[in-house]
Coordinates of C-alpha atoms in Angstrom, one line a residue:
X10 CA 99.2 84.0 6.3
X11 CA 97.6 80.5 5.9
X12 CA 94.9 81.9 3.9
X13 CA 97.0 83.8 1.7
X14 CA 99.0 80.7 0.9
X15 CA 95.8 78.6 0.7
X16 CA 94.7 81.3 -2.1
X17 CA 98.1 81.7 -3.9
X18 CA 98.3 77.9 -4.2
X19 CA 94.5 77.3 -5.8
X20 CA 95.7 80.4 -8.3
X21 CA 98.5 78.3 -9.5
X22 CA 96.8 75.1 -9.7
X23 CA 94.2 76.8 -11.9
X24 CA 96.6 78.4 -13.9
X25 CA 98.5 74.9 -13.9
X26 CA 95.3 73.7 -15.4
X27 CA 94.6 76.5 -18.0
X28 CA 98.1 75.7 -18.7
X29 CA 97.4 72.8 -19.8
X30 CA 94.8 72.7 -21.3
X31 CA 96.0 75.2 -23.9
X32 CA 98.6 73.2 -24.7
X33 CA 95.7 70.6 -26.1
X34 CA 94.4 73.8 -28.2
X35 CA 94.7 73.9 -32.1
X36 CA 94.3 71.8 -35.2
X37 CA 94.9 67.9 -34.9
X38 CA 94.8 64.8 -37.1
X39 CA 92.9 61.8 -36.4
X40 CA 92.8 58.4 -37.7
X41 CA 91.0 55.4 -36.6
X42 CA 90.5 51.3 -37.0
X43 CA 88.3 48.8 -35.9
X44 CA 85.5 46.3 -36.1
X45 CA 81.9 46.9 -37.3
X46 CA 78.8 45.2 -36.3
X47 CA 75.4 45.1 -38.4
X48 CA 72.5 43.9 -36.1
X49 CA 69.7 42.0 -38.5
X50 CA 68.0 44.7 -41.2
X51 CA 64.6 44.2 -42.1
X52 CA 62.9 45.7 -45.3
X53 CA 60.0 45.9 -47.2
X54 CA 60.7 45.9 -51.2
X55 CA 58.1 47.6 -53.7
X56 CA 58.0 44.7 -55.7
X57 CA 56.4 42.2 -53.2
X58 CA 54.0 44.3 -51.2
X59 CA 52.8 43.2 -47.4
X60 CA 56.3 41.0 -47.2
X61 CA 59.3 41.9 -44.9
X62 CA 62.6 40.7 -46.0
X63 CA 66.1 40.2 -43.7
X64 CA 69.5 40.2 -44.4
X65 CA 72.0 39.2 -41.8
X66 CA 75.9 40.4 -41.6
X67 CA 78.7 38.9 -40.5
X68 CA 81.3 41.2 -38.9
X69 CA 83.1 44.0 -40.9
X70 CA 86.0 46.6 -40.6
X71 CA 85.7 50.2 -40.5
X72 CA 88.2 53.1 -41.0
X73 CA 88.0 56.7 -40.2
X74 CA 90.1 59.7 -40.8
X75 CA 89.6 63.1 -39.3
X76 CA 90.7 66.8 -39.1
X77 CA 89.5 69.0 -36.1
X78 CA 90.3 71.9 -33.9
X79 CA 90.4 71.6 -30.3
X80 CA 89.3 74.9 -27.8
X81 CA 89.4 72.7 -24.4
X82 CA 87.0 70.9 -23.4
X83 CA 85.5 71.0 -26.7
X84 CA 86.7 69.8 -30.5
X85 CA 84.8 69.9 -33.3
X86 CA 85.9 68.0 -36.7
X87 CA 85.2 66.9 -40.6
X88 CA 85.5 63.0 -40.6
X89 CA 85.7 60.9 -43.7
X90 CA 84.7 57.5 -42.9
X91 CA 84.6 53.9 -44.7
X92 CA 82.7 51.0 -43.3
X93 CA 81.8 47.5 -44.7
X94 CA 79.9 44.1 -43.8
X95 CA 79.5 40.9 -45.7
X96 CA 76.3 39.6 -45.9
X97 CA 75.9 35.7 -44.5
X98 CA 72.3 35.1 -44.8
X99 CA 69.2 36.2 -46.8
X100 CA 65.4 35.4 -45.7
X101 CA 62.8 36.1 -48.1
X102 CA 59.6 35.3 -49.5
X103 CA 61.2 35.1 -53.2
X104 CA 63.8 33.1 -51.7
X105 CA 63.4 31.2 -48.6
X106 CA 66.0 31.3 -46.7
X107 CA 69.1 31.3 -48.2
X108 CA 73.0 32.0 -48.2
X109 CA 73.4 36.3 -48.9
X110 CA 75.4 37.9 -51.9
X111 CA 76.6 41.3 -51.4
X112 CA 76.8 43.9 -48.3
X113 CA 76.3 47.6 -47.1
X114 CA 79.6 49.6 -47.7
X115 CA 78.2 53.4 -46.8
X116 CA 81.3 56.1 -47.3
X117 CA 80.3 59.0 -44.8
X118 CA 81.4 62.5 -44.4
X119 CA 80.6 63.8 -40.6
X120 CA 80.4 66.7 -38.7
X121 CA 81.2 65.7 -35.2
X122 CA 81.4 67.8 -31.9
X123 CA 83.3 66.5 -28.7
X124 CA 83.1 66.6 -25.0
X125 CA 86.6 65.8 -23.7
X126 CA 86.4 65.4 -19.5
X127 CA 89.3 66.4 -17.3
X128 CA 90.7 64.1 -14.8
X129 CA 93.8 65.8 -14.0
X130 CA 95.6 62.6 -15.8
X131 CA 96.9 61.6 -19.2
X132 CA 93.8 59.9 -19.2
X133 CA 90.4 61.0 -20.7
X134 CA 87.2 60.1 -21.5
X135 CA 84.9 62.1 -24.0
X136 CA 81.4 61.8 -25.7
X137 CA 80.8 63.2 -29.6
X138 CA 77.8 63.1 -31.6
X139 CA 78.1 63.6 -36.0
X140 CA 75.8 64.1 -38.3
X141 CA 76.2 64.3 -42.2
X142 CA 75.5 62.2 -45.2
X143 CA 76.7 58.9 -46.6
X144 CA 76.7 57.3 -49.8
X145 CA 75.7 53.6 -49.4
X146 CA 77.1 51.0 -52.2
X147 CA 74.7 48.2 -51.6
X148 CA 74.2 44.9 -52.7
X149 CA 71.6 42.4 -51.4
X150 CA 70.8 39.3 -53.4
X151 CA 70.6 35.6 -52.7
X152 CA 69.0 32.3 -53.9
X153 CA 70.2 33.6 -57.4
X154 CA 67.9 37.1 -57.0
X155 CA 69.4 40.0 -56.8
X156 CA 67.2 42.5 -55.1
X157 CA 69.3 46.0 -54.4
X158 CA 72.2 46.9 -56.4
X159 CA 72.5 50.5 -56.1
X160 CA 74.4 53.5 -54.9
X161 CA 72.4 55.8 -52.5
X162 CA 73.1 58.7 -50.7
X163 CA 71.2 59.2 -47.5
X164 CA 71.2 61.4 -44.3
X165 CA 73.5 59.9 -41.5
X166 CA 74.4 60.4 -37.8
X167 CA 76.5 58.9 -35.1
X168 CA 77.0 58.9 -30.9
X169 CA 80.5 58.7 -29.7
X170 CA 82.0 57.4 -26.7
X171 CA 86.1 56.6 -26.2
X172 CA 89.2 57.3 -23.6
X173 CA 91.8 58.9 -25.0
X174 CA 95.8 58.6 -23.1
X175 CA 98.4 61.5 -23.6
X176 CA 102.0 60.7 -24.3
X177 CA 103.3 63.6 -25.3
X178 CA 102.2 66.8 -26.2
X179 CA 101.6 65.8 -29.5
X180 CA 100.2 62.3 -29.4
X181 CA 97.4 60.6 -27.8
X182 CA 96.3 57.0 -28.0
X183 CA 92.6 56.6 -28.3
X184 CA 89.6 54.2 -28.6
X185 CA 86.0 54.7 -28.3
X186 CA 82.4 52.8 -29.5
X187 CA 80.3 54.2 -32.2
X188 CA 76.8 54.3 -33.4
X189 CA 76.0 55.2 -36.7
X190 CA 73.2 55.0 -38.9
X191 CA 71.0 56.2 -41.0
X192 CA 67.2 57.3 -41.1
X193 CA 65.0 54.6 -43.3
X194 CA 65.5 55.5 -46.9
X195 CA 63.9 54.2 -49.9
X196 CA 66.4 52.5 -52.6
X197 CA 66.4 52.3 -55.9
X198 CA 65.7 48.5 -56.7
X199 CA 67.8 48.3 -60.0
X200 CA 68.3 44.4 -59.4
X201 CA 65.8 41.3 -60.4
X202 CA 63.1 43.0 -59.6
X203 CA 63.2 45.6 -62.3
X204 CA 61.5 49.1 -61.1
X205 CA 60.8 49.8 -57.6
X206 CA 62.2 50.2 -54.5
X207 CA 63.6 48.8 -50.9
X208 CA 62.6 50.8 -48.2
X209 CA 65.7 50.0 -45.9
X210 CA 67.2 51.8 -42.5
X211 CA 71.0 51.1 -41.5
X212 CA 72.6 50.8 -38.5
X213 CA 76.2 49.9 -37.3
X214 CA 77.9 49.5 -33.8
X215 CA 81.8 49.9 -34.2
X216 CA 84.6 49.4 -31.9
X217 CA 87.5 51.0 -32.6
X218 CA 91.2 52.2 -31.7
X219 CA 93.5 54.9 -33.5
X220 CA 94.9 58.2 -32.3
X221 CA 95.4 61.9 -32.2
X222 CA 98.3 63.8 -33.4
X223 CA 98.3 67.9 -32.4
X224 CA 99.9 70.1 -34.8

């Protein structure tokens, strides 16, 4: 008799769970905030060969918007994504070092694919990884030399990790770190330097909050 209510009431608790976990299946909306670091990017320009110039940044903002489907424990989503970072500080052979003009703004469009863990609470954590493409409005100058003004598009990627808290069975409150960045690209070199080009990789770490609503 024991055993037979010991079996009945792990059926129900996995149903309980399946249960649940269907409710969090289907198409969702997701929109996020936060604030974007830019560590320190060195480049090389084709212009002054043998030379390494660097370009510091001074905190940013970022803003991302998804749409996904959810079949529990995995989602998978199209994310259109805006990111920006001033520049505060310019060192360069053709410049010295000096006080920076301009910034990386990439827009990105991202694939990403989600983990979400199950802790039997409205709490829950979850990796994701992205990749895509971005198209990167930047602008480094300085000392009265402008060295990149260009839009580029380049190959782009991203690593995930957030908490997300259920209040309903529509909305959850979420917020996670990101990585993104982007493979070292050549860029067109359309400022003071005339032809040529600045061989340049990207990289941003963003913290962010936002949330997700289930249709």
């Amino acid at each position: 008799m024991r055993a037979s209510l010991l079996i009945a009431a792990t059926l129900l608790a996995v149903a309980l769970a399946a249960a649940a976990r269907a409710d969090e299946n289907g198409w969702y909306f997701a929109a996020q905030t936060g604030i974007s670091y830019v560590p320190d990017i060195h480049f090389t320009n084709s212009a002054t060969p043998g030379a390494q110039d660097k370009v510091s940044s001074s905190l940013g903002a970022a803003l991302v918007g998804a749409v996904g489907y959810a079949f529990e424990p995995l989602r998978i989503e199209e994310e259109v994504g805006w990111r920006m970072a001033d520049f505060d500080k310019l060192s360069a052979p053709a410049t010295g070092e000096v006080r920076a003009s301009g910034g990386f703004e990439p827009v990105s469009g991202m694939t990403n694919v989600y983990y979400d863990f199950e802790t039997g609470s409205p709490w829950k954590p979850y990796l994701g990884a992205g990749i895509g493409g971005a198209e990167m409005i930047s602008r480094i100058g300085g000392g009265g030399i402008t060295m990149v003004d260009t839009d580029h598009a380049v190959l782009a990627y991203e690593g995930i990790a957030g908490l997300s808290y259920r209040i309903d069975d529509h909305l959850s409150l979420k917020g996670d770190y990101r990585y993104f960045a982007t493979p070292s690209s050549d860029y067109p070199n359309t400022g003071s330097f005339g032809a040529g080009s600045a061989r340049i990789s990207y990289a941003s770490h963003t913290v962010m909050v936002g949330f997700i609503y289930r249709f």
